[in-house]
PDB file of N, CA and C in Angstrom:
ATOM      1  N   MET A 113      -9.523 -36.705 -21.330  1.00  0.00           N
ATOM      2  CA  MET A 113      -9.413 -36.365 -19.857  1.00  0.00           C
ATOM      3  C   MET A 113      -7.857 -36.052 -19.507  1.00  0.00           C
ATOM      4  N   LYS A 114      -7.031 -36.879 -20.060  1.00  0.00           N
ATOM      5  CA  LYS A 114      -5.498 -36.678 -19.679  1.00  0.00           C
ATOM      6  C   LYS A 114      -4.888 -35.312 -20.195  1.00  0.00           C
ATOM      7  N   ARG A 115      -5.673 -35.266 -21.461  1.00  0.00           N
ATOM      8  CA  ARG A 115      -5.157 -33.600 -21.952  1.00  0.00           C
ATOM      9  C   ARG A 115      -5.585 -32.580 -20.833  1.00  0.00           C
ATOM     10  N   VAL A 116      -6.676 -32.515 -20.569  1.00  0.00           N
ATOM     11  CA  VAL A 116      -7.439 -31.467 -19.678  1.00  0.00           C
ATOM     12  C   VAL A 116      -6.616 -31.305 -18.226  1.00  0.00           C
ATOM     13  N   LEU A 117      -6.068 -32.523 -17.759  1.00  0.00           N
ATOM     14  CA  LEU A 117      -5.655 -32.580 -16.651  1.00  0.00           C
ATOM     15  C   LEU A 117      -4.181 -32.145 -16.757  1.00  0.00           C
ATOM     16  N   ASN A 118      -3.657 -32.069 -17.712  1.00  0.00           N
ATOM     17  CA  ASN A 118      -2.231 -31.721 -17.839  1.00  0.00           C
ATOM     18  C   ASN A 118      -2.081 -30.304 -18.344  1.00  0.00           C
ATOM     19  N   TYR A 119      -3.239 -29.873 -18.817  1.00  0.00           N
ATOM     20  CA  TYR A 119      -3.518 -28.141 -18.997  1.00  0.00           C
ATOM     21  C   TYR A 119      -3.733 -27.546 -17.741  1.00  0.00           C
ATOM     22  N   LEU A 120      -4.709 -28.185 -16.813  1.00  0.00           N
ATOM     23  CA  LEU A 120      -4.840 -27.752 -15.512  1.00  0.00           C
ATOM     24  C   LEU A 120      -3.461 -28.087 -14.657  1.00  0.00           C
ATOM     25  N   LEU A 121      -2.734 -28.783 -14.645  1.00  0.00           N
ATOM     26  CA  LEU A 121      -1.453 -28.956 -14.255  1.00  0.00           C
ATOM     27  C   LEU A 121      -0.563 -27.558 -14.434  1.00  0.00           C
ATOM     28  N   ALA A 122      -0.573 -27.282 -15.879  1.00  0.00           N
ATOM     29  CA  ALA A 122       0.443 -26.268 -16.393  1.00  0.00           C
ATOM     30  C   ALA A 122      -0.117 -24.982 -15.883  1.00  0.00           C
ATOM     31  N   ILE A 123      -1.585 -24.766 -15.737  1.00  0.00           N
ATOM     32  CA  ILE A 123      -1.852 -23.189 -15.271  1.00  0.00           C
ATOM     33  C   ILE A 123      -1.742 -23.364 -13.762  1.00  0.00           C
ATOM     34  N   SER A 124      -2.237 -24.324 -13.053  1.00  0.00           N
ATOM     35  CA  SER A 124      -1.803 -24.323 -11.585  1.00  0.00           C
ATOM     36  C   SER A 124      -0.100 -23.992 -11.142  1.00  0.00           C
ATOM     37  N   PHE A 125       0.571 -24.734 -11.957  1.00  0.00           N
ATOM     38  CA  PHE A 125       1.682 -24.630 -11.720  1.00  0.00           C
ATOM     39  C   PHE A 125       2.353 -23.149 -12.141  1.00  0.00           C
ATOM     40  N   ILE A 126       1.850 -22.672 -13.167  1.00  0.00           N
ATOM     41  CA  ILE A 126       2.208 -21.141 -13.594  1.00  0.00           C
ATOM     42  C   ILE A 126       1.997 -20.317 -12.519  1.00  0.00           C
ATOM     43  N   LEU A 127       0.566 -20.459 -11.971  1.00  0.00           N
ATOM     44  CA  LEU A 127       0.024 -19.754 -10.959  1.00  0.00           C
ATOM     45  C   LEU A 127       0.567 -19.595  -9.824  1.00  0.00           C
ATOM     46  N   THR A 128       1.327 -20.869  -9.365  1.00  0.00           N
ATOM     47  CA  THR A 128       2.004 -21.087  -8.011  1.00  0.00           C
ATOM     48  C   THR A 128       3.357 -20.498  -8.442  1.00  0.00           C
ATOM     49  N   ILE A 129       4.137 -20.576  -9.323  1.00  0.00           N
ATOM     50  CA  ILE A 129       5.410 -19.820  -9.342  1.00  0.00           C
ATOM     51  C   ILE A 129       5.127 -18.372  -9.766  1.00  0.00           C
ATOM     52  N   MET A 130       4.273 -17.893  -9.618  1.00  0.00           N
ATOM     53  CA  MET A 130       3.930 -16.348 -10.151  1.00  0.00           C
ATOM     54  C   MET A 130       3.516 -15.801  -8.444  1.00  0.00           C
ATOM     55  N   VAL A 131       4.156 -16.046  -7.574  1.00  0.00           N
ATOM     56  CA  VAL A 131       3.685 -15.787  -6.304  1.00  0.00           C
ATOM     57  C   VAL A 131       4.064 -14.190  -6.287  1.00  0.00           C
ATOM     58  N   PRO A 132       5.162 -13.698  -6.740  1.00  0.00           N
ATOM     59  CA  PRO A 132       5.486 -12.047  -6.520  1.00  0.00           C
ATOM     60  C   PRO A 132       4.398 -11.339  -7.063  1.00  0.00           C
ATOM     61  N   ILE A 133       3.815 -11.822  -8.267  1.00  0.00           N
ATOM     62  CA  ILE A 133       2.522 -11.007  -8.958  1.00  0.00           C
ATOM     63  C   ILE A 133       1.343 -11.246  -8.108  1.00  0.00           C
ATOM     64  N   THR A 134       0.972 -12.599  -8.024  1.00  0.00           N
ATOM     65  CA  THR A 134      -0.354 -13.026  -7.695  1.00  0.00           C
ATOM     66  C   THR A 134      -0.518 -12.984  -6.025  1.00  0.00           C
ATOM     67  N   GLY A 135       0.502 -12.997  -5.205  1.00  0.00           N
ATOM     68  CA  GLY A 135       0.155 -12.929  -3.888  1.00  0.00           C
ATOM     69  C   GLY A 135       0.393 -14.333  -3.161  1.00  0.00           C
ATOM     70  N   ILE A 136       0.440 -14.187  -1.576  1.00  0.00           N
ATOM     71  CA  ILE A 136       0.712 -15.412  -0.990  1.00  0.00           C
ATOM     72  C   ILE A 136      -0.960 -16.273  -0.975  1.00  0.00           C
ATOM     73  N   ILE A 137      -1.836 -15.666  -1.250  1.00  0.00           N
ATOM     74  CA  ILE A 137      -3.102 -16.211  -1.098  1.00  0.00           C
ATOM     75  C   ILE A 137      -3.442 -17.169  -2.322  1.00  0.00           C
ATOM     76  N   VAL A 138      -3.011 -16.619  -3.393  1.00  0.00           N
ATOM     77  CA  VAL A 138      -3.244 -17.251  -4.849  1.00  0.00           C
ATOM     78  C   VAL A 138      -2.414 -18.436  -4.875  1.00  0.00           C
ATOM     79  N   HIS A 139      -0.921 -18.067  -4.429  1.00  0.00           N
ATOM     80  CA  HIS A 139       0.008 -18.933  -4.537  1.00  0.00           C
ATOM     81  C   HIS A 139      -0.199 -20.518  -3.467  1.00  0.00           C
ATOM     82  N   LYS A 140      -0.904 -20.000  -2.601  1.00  0.00           N
ATOM     83  CA  LYS A 140      -1.280 -21.342  -1.629  1.00  0.00           C
ATOM     84  C   LYS A 140      -2.596 -21.835  -2.389  1.00  0.00           C
ATOM     85  N   LEU A 141      -3.619 -21.195  -3.026  1.00  0.00           N
ATOM     86  CA  LEU A 141      -4.669 -22.098  -3.517  1.00  0.00           C
ATOM     87  C   LEU A 141      -4.226 -22.486  -4.714  1.00  0.00           C
ATOM     88  N   ALA A 142      -3.316 -22.212  -5.474  1.00  0.00           N
ATOM     89  CA  ALA A 142      -2.448 -22.908  -6.881  1.00  0.00           C
ATOM     90  C   ALA A 142      -1.798 -23.998  -6.362  1.00  0.00           C
ATOM     91  N   ALA A 143      -0.976 -23.825  -5.278  1.00  0.00           N
ATOM     92  CA  ALA A 143      -0.311 -24.774  -4.755  1.00  0.00           C
ATOM     93  C   ALA A 143      -0.995 -26.201  -4.370  1.00  0.00           C
ATOM     94  N   THR A 144      -1.841 -25.869  -3.840  1.00  0.00           N
ATOM     95  CA  THR A 144      -3.055 -27.033  -3.133  1.00  0.00           C
ATOM     96  C   THR A 144      -3.704 -27.706  -4.315  1.00  0.00           C
ATOM     97  N   LEU A 145      -3.954 -26.807  -5.272  1.00  0.00           N
ATOM     98  CA  LEU A 145      -4.320 -27.609  -6.452  1.00  0.00           C
ATOM     99  C   LEU A 145      -3.384 -28.348  -7.345  1.00  0.00           C
ATOM    100  N   PHE A 146      -2.278 -27.640  -7.501  1.00  0.00           N
ATOM    101  CA  PHE A 146      -1.257 -28.268  -8.094  1.00  0.00           C
ATOM    102  C   PHE A 146      -0.926 -29.598  -7.599  1.00  0.00           C
ATOM    103  N   LEU A 147      -0.945 -29.852  -6.007  1.00  0.00           N
ATOM    104  CA  LEU A 147      -0.396 -30.846  -5.333  1.00  0.00           C
ATOM    105  C   LEU A 147      -1.408 -32.160  -5.604  1.00  0.00           C
ATOM    106  N   MET A 148      -2.955 -31.700  -5.603  1.00  0.00           N
ATOM    107  CA  MET A 148      -3.865 -32.518  -5.825  1.00  0.00           C
ATOM    108  C   MET A 148      -3.969 -32.791  -7.196  1.00  0.00           C
ATOM    109  N   LEU A 149      -3.976 -32.146  -8.353  1.00  0.00           N
ATOM    110  CA  LEU A 149      -3.703 -32.670  -9.762  1.00  0.00           C
ATOM    111  C   LEU A 149      -2.315 -33.621  -9.941  1.00  0.00           C
ATOM    112  N   ALA A 150      -1.181 -33.312  -9.037  1.00  0.00           N
ATOM    113  CA  ALA A 150      -0.053 -34.037  -9.440  1.00  0.00           C
ATOM    114  C   ALA A 150      -0.433 -35.521  -8.948  1.00  0.00           C
ATOM    115  N   LEU A 151      -0.841 -35.423  -7.800  1.00  0.00           N
ATOM    116  CA  LEU A 151      -1.297 -36.902  -7.038  1.00  0.00           C
ATOM    117  C   LEU A 151      -2.326 -37.581  -8.162  1.00  0.00           C
ATOM    118  N   ILE A 152      -2.967 -36.940  -8.585  1.00  0.00           N
ATOM    119  CA  ILE A 152      -4.120 -37.475  -9.680  1.00  0.00           C
ATOM    120  C   ILE A 152      -3.402 -38.030 -11.089  1.00  0.00           C
ATOM    121  N   HIS A 153      -2.362 -37.213 -11.227  1.00  0.00           N
ATOM    122  CA  HIS A 153      -1.527 -37.218 -12.540  1.00  0.00           C
ATOM    123  C   HIS A 153      -0.667 -38.641 -12.312  1.00  0.00           C
ATOM    124  N   VAL A 154      -0.072 -38.531 -11.080  1.00  0.00           N
ATOM    125  CA  VAL A 154       0.564 -40.061 -10.980  1.00  0.00           C
ATOM    126  C   VAL A 154      -0.402 -41.196 -10.768  1.00  0.00           C
ATOM    127  N   PHE A 155      -1.290 -41.094 -10.405  1.00  0.00           N
ATOM    128  CA  PHE A 155      -2.182 -42.016 -10.348  1.00  0.00           C
ATOM    129  C   PHE A 155      -2.768 -42.674 -11.614  1.00  0.00           C
ATOM    130  N   LEU A 156      -2.881 -41.509 -12.370  1.00  0.00           N
ATOM    131  CA  LEU A 156      -3.290 -41.773 -13.929  1.00  0.00           C
ATOM    132  C   LEU A 156      -2.027 -42.593 -14.649  1.00  0.00           C
ATOM    133  N   TYR A 157      -0.953 -42.078 -14.600  1.00  0.00           N
ATOM    134  CA  TYR A 157       0.089 -42.533 -15.082  1.00  0.00           C
ATOM    135  C   TYR A 157       1.049 -43.543 -14.514  1.00  0.00           C
ATOM    136  N   ARG A 158       0.436 -44.283 -13.326  1.00  0.00           N
ATOM    137  CA  ARG A 158       1.408 -44.997 -12.395  1.00  0.00           C
ATOM    138  C   ARG A 158       1.956 -46.250 -13.161  1.00  0.00           C
ATOM    139  N   LYS A 159       1.702 -46.513 -14.467  1.00  0.00           N
ATOM    140  CA  LYS A 159       1.969 -47.799 -15.106  1.00  0.00           C
ATOM    141  C   LYS A 159       3.657 -47.659 -15.406  1.00  0.00           C
ATOM    142  N   ARG A 160       3.890 -46.167 -15.663  1.00  0.00           N
ATOM    143  CA  ARG A 160       5.562 -45.824 -16.040  1.00  0.00           C
ATOM    144  C   ARG A 160       6.301 -45.031 -14.873  1.00  0.00           C
ATOM    145  N   LEU A 161       5.811 -45.511 -13.542  1.00  0.00           N
ATOM    146  CA  LEU A 161       6.175 -44.993 -12.610  1.00  0.00           C
ATOM    147  C   LEU A 161       7.517 -45.412 -11.928  1.00  0.00           C
ATOM    148  N   ASP A 162       8.687 -44.412 -12.084  1.00  0.00           N
ATOM    149  CA  ASP A 162       9.848 -44.981 -11.720  1.00  0.00           C
ATOM    150  C   ASP A 162      10.419 -44.179 -10.676  1.00  0.00           C
ATOM    151  N   LEU A 163      11.716 -44.498 -10.115  1.00  0.00           N
ATOM    152  CA  LEU A 163      12.253 -43.520  -9.051  1.00  0.00           C
ATOM    153  C   LEU A 163      12.286 -41.957  -9.532  1.00  0.00           C
ATOM    154  N   LYS A 164      12.503 -41.674 -10.502  1.00  0.00           N
ATOM    155  CA  LYS A 164      12.763 -40.443 -10.974  1.00  0.00           C
ATOM    156  C   LYS A 164      11.319 -39.846 -10.723  1.00  0.00           C
ATOM    157  N   TYR A 165      10.162 -40.274 -10.824  1.00  0.00           N
ATOM    158  CA  TYR A 165       8.821 -39.528 -10.928  1.00  0.00           C
ATOM    159  C   TYR A 165       8.548 -39.875  -9.159  1.00  0.00           C
ATOM    160  N   ILE A 166       8.745 -40.875  -8.662  1.00  0.00           N
ATOM    161  CA  ILE A 166       8.807 -40.655  -7.330  1.00  0.00           C
ATOM    162  C   ILE A 166       9.332 -39.563  -6.411  1.00  0.00           C
ATOM    163  N   LEU A 167      10.652 -39.240  -6.891  1.00  0.00           N
ATOM    164  CA  LEU A 167      11.427 -38.349  -6.603  1.00  0.00           C
ATOM    165  C   LEU A 167      10.757 -36.823  -6.571  1.00  0.00           C
ATOM    166  N   ILE A 168      10.084 -36.964  -7.652  1.00  0.00           N
ATOM    167  CA  ILE A 168       9.363 -35.340  -8.231  1.00  0.00           C
ATOM    168  C   ILE A 168       8.172 -35.355  -7.173  1.00  0.00           C
ATOM    169  N   ILE A 169       7.359 -36.507  -7.013  1.00  0.00           N
ATOM    170  CA  ILE A 169       6.123 -36.163  -6.156  1.00  0.00           C
ATOM    171  C   ILE A 169       6.500 -35.971  -4.719  1.00  0.00           C
ATOM    172  N   VAL A 170       7.600 -36.699  -4.317  1.00  0.00           N
ATOM    173  CA  VAL A 170       8.096 -36.503  -2.671  1.00  0.00           C
ATOM    174  C   VAL A 170       8.750 -35.144  -2.637  1.00  0.00           C
ATOM    175  N   LEU A 171       9.501 -34.341  -3.501  1.00  0.00           N
ATOM    176  CA  LEU A 171       9.497 -33.155  -3.474  1.00  0.00           C
ATOM    177  C   LEU A 171       8.713 -32.217  -3.633  1.00  0.00           C
ATOM    178  N   THR A 172       7.285 -32.475  -4.236  1.00  0.00           N
ATOM    179  CA  THR A 172       6.409 -31.777  -4.536  1.00  0.00           C
ATOM    180  C   THR A 172       5.357 -31.612  -3.099  1.00  0.00           C
ATOM    181  N   ILE A 173       5.259 -32.821  -2.288  1.00  0.00           N
ATOM    182  CA  ILE A 173       4.881 -33.307  -1.161  1.00  0.00           C
ATOM    183  C   ILE A 173       5.867 -32.176  -0.191  1.00  0.00           C
ATOM    184  N   LEU A 174       7.136 -32.522  -0.276  1.00  0.00           N
ATOM    185  CA  LEU A 174       7.853 -31.605   0.951  1.00  0.00           C
ATOM    186  C   LEU A 174       7.746 -30.038   0.723  1.00  0.00           C
ATOM    187  N   SER A 175       7.826 -29.781  -0.672  1.00  0.00           N
ATOM    188  CA  SER A 175       7.753 -28.322  -0.556  1.00  0.00           C
ATOM    189  C   SER A 175       6.409 -27.744  -0.327  1.00  0.00           C
ATOM    190  N   PHE A 176       5.268 -28.337  -0.496  1.00  0.00           N
ATOM    191  CA  PHE A 176       4.012 -28.061   0.042  1.00  0.00           C
ATOM    192  C   PHE A 176       4.144 -28.036   1.591  1.00  0.00           C
ATOM    193  N   VAL A 177       4.466 -29.184   2.442  1.00  0.00           N
ATOM    194  CA  VAL A 177       4.492 -28.867   3.702  1.00  0.00           C
ATOM    195  C   VAL A 177       5.654 -27.967   4.427  1.00  0.00           C
ATOM    196  N   LEU A 178       6.482 -27.864   3.592  1.00  0.00           N
ATOM    197  CA  LEU A 178       7.724 -26.785   4.169  1.00  0.00           C
ATOM    198  C   LEU A 178       6.941 -25.296   4.138  1.00  0.00           C
ATOM    199  N   GLY A 179       6.036 -25.152   3.058  1.00  0.00           N
ATOM    200  CA  GLY A 179       5.356 -23.793   2.671  1.00  0.00           C
ATOM    201  C   GLY A 179       4.417 -23.811   4.062  1.00  0.00           C
ATOM    202  N   ILE A 180       3.777 -24.677   4.249  1.00  0.00           N
ATOM    203  CA  ILE A 180       2.400 -24.586   5.250  1.00  0.00           C
ATOM    204  C   ILE A 180       3.394 -24.366   6.528  1.00  0.00           C
ATOM    205  N   LEU A 181       4.453 -25.001   6.900  1.00  0.00           N
ATOM    206  CA  LEU A 181       5.133 -24.993   7.835  1.00  0.00           C
ATOM    207  C   LEU A 181       5.755 -23.354   8.078  1.00  0.00           C
ATOM    208  N   GLY A 182       6.412 -22.868   7.006  1.00  0.00           N
ATOM    209  CA  GLY A 182       6.932 -21.665   6.864  1.00  0.00           C
ATOM    210  C   GLY A 182       5.826 -20.689   7.252  1.00  0.00           C
ATOM    211  N   LEU A 183       4.798 -20.568   6.789  1.00  0.00           N
ATOM    212  CA  LEU A 183       3.364 -19.708   7.362  1.00  0.00           C
ATOM    213  C   LEU A 183       2.978 -20.018   9.098  1.00  0.00           C
ATOM    214  N   ILE A 184       3.535 -21.308   9.337  1.00  0.00           N
ATOM    215  CA  ILE A 184       3.111 -21.625  10.658  1.00  0.00           C
ATOM    216  C   ILE A 184       4.058 -21.020  11.744  1.00  0.00           C
ATOM    217  N   MET A 185       5.280 -20.992  11.525  1.00  0.00           N
ATOM    218  CA  MET A 185       6.389 -20.887  12.177  1.00  0.00           C
ATOM    219  C   MET A 185       7.302 -19.773  11.606  1.00  0.00           C
ATOM    220  N   VAL A 186       6.750 -18.648  11.709  1.00  0.00           N
ATOM    221  CA  VAL A 186       7.102 -17.392  11.075  1.00  0.00           C
ATOM    222  C   VAL A 186       8.815 -16.955  11.793  1.00  0.00           C
ATOM    223  N   GLU A 187       8.860 -17.517  13.376  1.00  0.00           N
ATOM    224  CA  GLU A 187       9.955 -16.854  13.661  1.00  0.00           C
ATOM    225  C   GLU A 187      11.137 -17.976  13.145  1.00  0.00           C
ATOM    226  N   HIS A 188      11.134 -18.930  12.608  1.00  0.00           N
ATOM    227  CA  HIS A 188      11.912 -19.700  12.100  1.00  0.00           C
ATOM    228  C   HIS A 188      12.372 -19.558  10.462  1.00  0.00           C
ATOM    229  N   PRO A 189      12.911 -18.321  10.016  1.00  0.00           N
ATOM    230  CA  PRO A 189      13.182 -17.968   8.466  1.00  0.00           C
ATOM    231  C   PRO A 189      13.836 -19.251   7.662  1.00  0.00           C
ATOM    232  N   ILE A 190      14.594 -20.320   8.307  1.00  0.00           N
ATOM    233  CA  ILE A 190      14.743 -21.398   7.587  1.00  0.00           C
ATOM    234  C   ILE A 190      14.215 -22.507   7.179  1.00  0.00           C
ATOM    235  N   ILE A 191      12.922 -22.318   7.476  1.00  0.00           N
ATOM    236  CA  ILE A 191      12.203 -23.315   7.008  1.00  0.00           C
ATOM    237  C   ILE A 191      11.617 -22.802   5.390  1.00  0.00           C
ATOM    238  N   LEU A 192      11.379 -21.545   5.298  1.00  0.00           N
ATOM    239  CA  LEU A 192      11.211 -20.696   4.126  1.00  0.00           C
ATOM    240  C   LEU A 192      12.351 -20.709   3.220  1.00  0.00           C
ATOM    241  N   THR A 193      13.300 -20.760   3.751  1.00  0.00           N
ATOM    242  CA  THR A 193      14.672 -21.032   2.924  1.00  0.00           C
ATOM    243  C   THR A 193      14.548 -22.460   2.320  1.00  0.00           C
ATOM    244  N   LEU A 194      14.321 -23.454   3.198  1.00  0.00           N
ATOM    245  CA  LEU A 194      14.588 -25.005   2.530  1.00  0.00           C
ATOM    246  C   LEU A 194      13.439 -24.812   1.504  1.00  0.00           C
ATOM    247  N   HIS A 195      12.199 -24.246   1.875  1.00  0.00           N
ATOM    248  CA  HIS A 195      10.741 -24.099   0.817  1.00  0.00           C
ATOM    249  C   HIS A 195      11.335 -23.561  -0.407  1.00  0.00           C
ATOM    250  N   ARG A 196      11.963 -22.477  -0.677  1.00  0.00           N
ATOM    251  CA  ARG A 196      12.359 -21.702  -1.455  1.00  0.00           C
ATOM    252  C   ARG A 196      13.372 -22.895  -2.419  1.00  0.00           C
ATOM    253  N   THR A 197      14.255 -23.216  -1.454  1.00  0.00           N
ATOM    254  CA  THR A 197      15.363 -24.374  -2.064  1.00  0.00           C
ATOM    255  C   THR A 197      14.837 -25.552  -2.886  1.00  0.00           C
ATOM    256  N   VAL A 198      13.978 -26.147  -1.959  1.00  0.00           N
ATOM    257  CA  VAL A 198      13.394 -27.435  -2.516  1.00  0.00           C
ATOM    258  C   VAL A 198      12.285 -26.914  -3.769  1.00  0.00           C
ATOM    259  N   SER A 199      11.777 -25.629  -3.898  1.00  0.00           N
ATOM    260  CA  SER A 199      10.833 -25.489  -5.079  1.00  0.00           C
ATOM    261  C   SER A 199      11.619 -25.072  -6.086  1.00  0.00           C
ATOM    262  N   ILE A 200      13.064 -24.520  -5.978  1.00  0.00           N
ATOM    263  CA  ILE A 200      13.737 -24.243  -7.420  1.00  0.00           C
ATOM    264  C   ILE A 200      14.258 -25.407  -7.920  1.00  0.00           C
ATOM    265  N   VAL A 201      14.682 -26.603  -6.756  1.00  0.00           N
ATOM    266  CA  VAL A 201      14.972 -27.977  -7.643  1.00  0.00           C
ATOM    267  C   VAL A 201      13.628 -28.500  -8.139  1.00  0.00           C
ATOM    268  N   LEU A 202      12.722 -28.416  -7.495  1.00  0.00           N
ATOM    269  CA  LEU A 202      11.542 -29.076  -8.110  1.00  0.00           C
ATOM    270  C   LEU A 202      11.237 -28.355  -9.670  1.00  0.00           C
ATOM    271  N   ILE A 203      11.159 -26.951  -9.680  1.00  0.00           N
ATOM    272  CA  ILE A 203      11.000 -26.525 -10.906  1.00  0.00           C
ATOM    273  C   ILE A 203      11.733 -26.972 -11.983  1.00  0.00           C
ATOM    274  N   ILE A 204      13.186 -27.112 -11.696  1.00  0.00           N
ATOM    275  CA  ILE A 204      14.191 -27.763 -12.367  1.00  0.00           C
ATOM    276  C   ILE A 204      13.797 -29.120 -12.810  1.00  0.00           C
ATOM    277  N   LEU A 205      13.638 -29.925 -12.216  1.00  0.00           N
ATOM    278  CA  LEU A 205      12.902 -31.241 -12.241  1.00  0.00           C
ATOM    279  C   LEU A 205      11.750 -31.347 -13.202  1.00  0.00           C
ATOM    280  N   LEU A 206      10.834 -30.512 -12.869  1.00  0.00           N
ATOM    281  CA  LEU A 206       9.525 -30.535 -13.543  1.00  0.00           C
ATOM    282  C   LEU A 206       9.738 -29.935 -15.140  1.00  0.00           C
ATOM    283  N   ALA A 207      10.679 -29.324 -15.388  1.00  0.00           N
ATOM    284  CA  ALA A 207      11.302 -28.474 -16.625  1.00  0.00           C
ATOM    285  C   ALA A 207      11.968 -29.723 -17.433  1.00  0.00           C
ATOM    286  N   ILE A 208      12.626 -30.672 -16.883  1.00  0.00           N
ATOM    287  CA  ILE A 208      13.425 -31.816 -17.320  1.00  0.00           C
ATOM    288  C   ILE A 208      12.174 -32.976 -17.641  1.00  0.00           C
ATOM    289  N   HIS A 209      11.392 -33.098 -16.795  1.00  0.00           N
ATOM    290  CA  HIS A 209      10.091 -33.908 -17.144  1.00  0.00           C
ATOM    291  C   HIS A 209       9.298 -33.603 -18.258  1.00  0.00           C
ATOM    292  N   LEU A 210       9.149 -32.265 -18.282  1.00  0.00           N
ATOM    293  CA  LEU A 210       8.129 -31.974 -19.424  1.00  0.00           C
ATOM    294  C   LEU A 210       9.023 -31.635 -20.887  1.00  0.00           C
ATOM    295  N   TYR A 211      10.282 -31.617 -20.854  1.00  0.00           N
ATOM    296  CA  TYR A 211      11.038 -31.536 -21.794  1.00  0.00           C
ATOM    297  C   TYR A 211      11.030 -33.104 -22.497  1.00  0.00           C
ATOM    298  N   LYS A 212      11.302 -34.309 -21.458  1.00  0.00           N
ATOM    299  CA  LYS A 212      11.543 -35.621 -21.991  1.00  0.00           C
ATOM    300  C   LYS A 212       9.914 -35.940 -22.425  1.00  0.00           C
ATOM    301  N   PHE A 213       8.976 -35.378 -22.101  1.00  0.00           N
ATOM    302  CA  PHE A 213       7.539 -35.775 -22.234  1.00  0.00           C
ATOM    303  C   PHE A 213       7.441 -35.282 -23.630  1.00  0.00           C
ATOM    304  N   HIS A 214       7.608 -34.018 -23.893  1.00  0.00           N
ATOM    305  CA  HIS A 214       7.550 -33.635 -25.213  1.00  0.00           C
ATOM    306  C   HIS A 214       8.487 -33.920 -26.254  1.00  0.00           C
ATOM    307  N   LYS A 215       9.564 -34.426 -25.812  1.00  0.00           N
ATOM    308  CA  LYS A 215      10.619 -34.800 -26.659  1.00  0.00           C
ATOM    309  C   LYS A 215      10.292 -36.623 -27.331  1.00  0.00           C
ATOM    310  N   ARG A 216       9.385 -37.087 -26.488  1.00  0.00           N
ATOM    311  CA  ARG A 216       8.902 -38.414 -26.597  1.00  0.00           C
ATOM    312  C   ARG A 216       7.517 -38.240 -27.601  1.00  0.00           C
ATOM    313  N   LEU A 217       6.631 -37.170 -27.406  1.00  0.00           N
ATOM    314  CA  LEU A 217       5.456 -36.843 -28.337  1.00  0.00           C
ATOM    315  C   LEU A 217       6.184 -36.483 -29.629  1.00  0.00           C
ATOM    316  N   ALA A 218       7.312 -35.675 -29.576  1.00  0.00           N
ATOM    317  CA  ALA A 218       7.741 -35.493 -31.210  1.00  0.00           C
ATOM    318  C   ALA A 218       8.228 -36.716 -31.938  1.00  0.00           C
ATOM    319  N   VAL A 219       9.109 -37.612 -31.437  1.00  0.00           N
ATOM    320  CA  VAL A 219       9.355 -38.591 -31.855  1.00  0.00           C
ATOM    321  C   VAL A 219       8.222 -39.676 -32.322  1.00  0.00           C
ATOM    322  N   ALA A 220       7.113 -40.003 -31.698  1.00  0.00           N
ATOM    323  CA  ALA A 220       6.027 -40.724 -32.020  1.00  0.00           C
ATOM    324  C   ALA A 220       5.138 -40.351 -33.000  1.00  0.00           C
TER     325      ALA A 220
END
């Protein structure tokens, strides 16, 4: 079950970052699915919950909320700029998280 969850997380993440190709509707649907799956992922792996992982989930929620607010408040482009900035930082942190996870799998 955890393997399926991880694959679904990866697929929804890839669809989320492909917004120029897939469009805003697919981006929002994939982002919503990614947020729900990330929360389930955190719940399943909560035994190893550290400050780094809390930062990743908080940034995921913040990016999601800023994306919603950016759609609602179109007259304030700073919100979408913040959304993009937080999303880029989140992508970097998730890449580091995946690298450490796969590194740990290779050692075991």
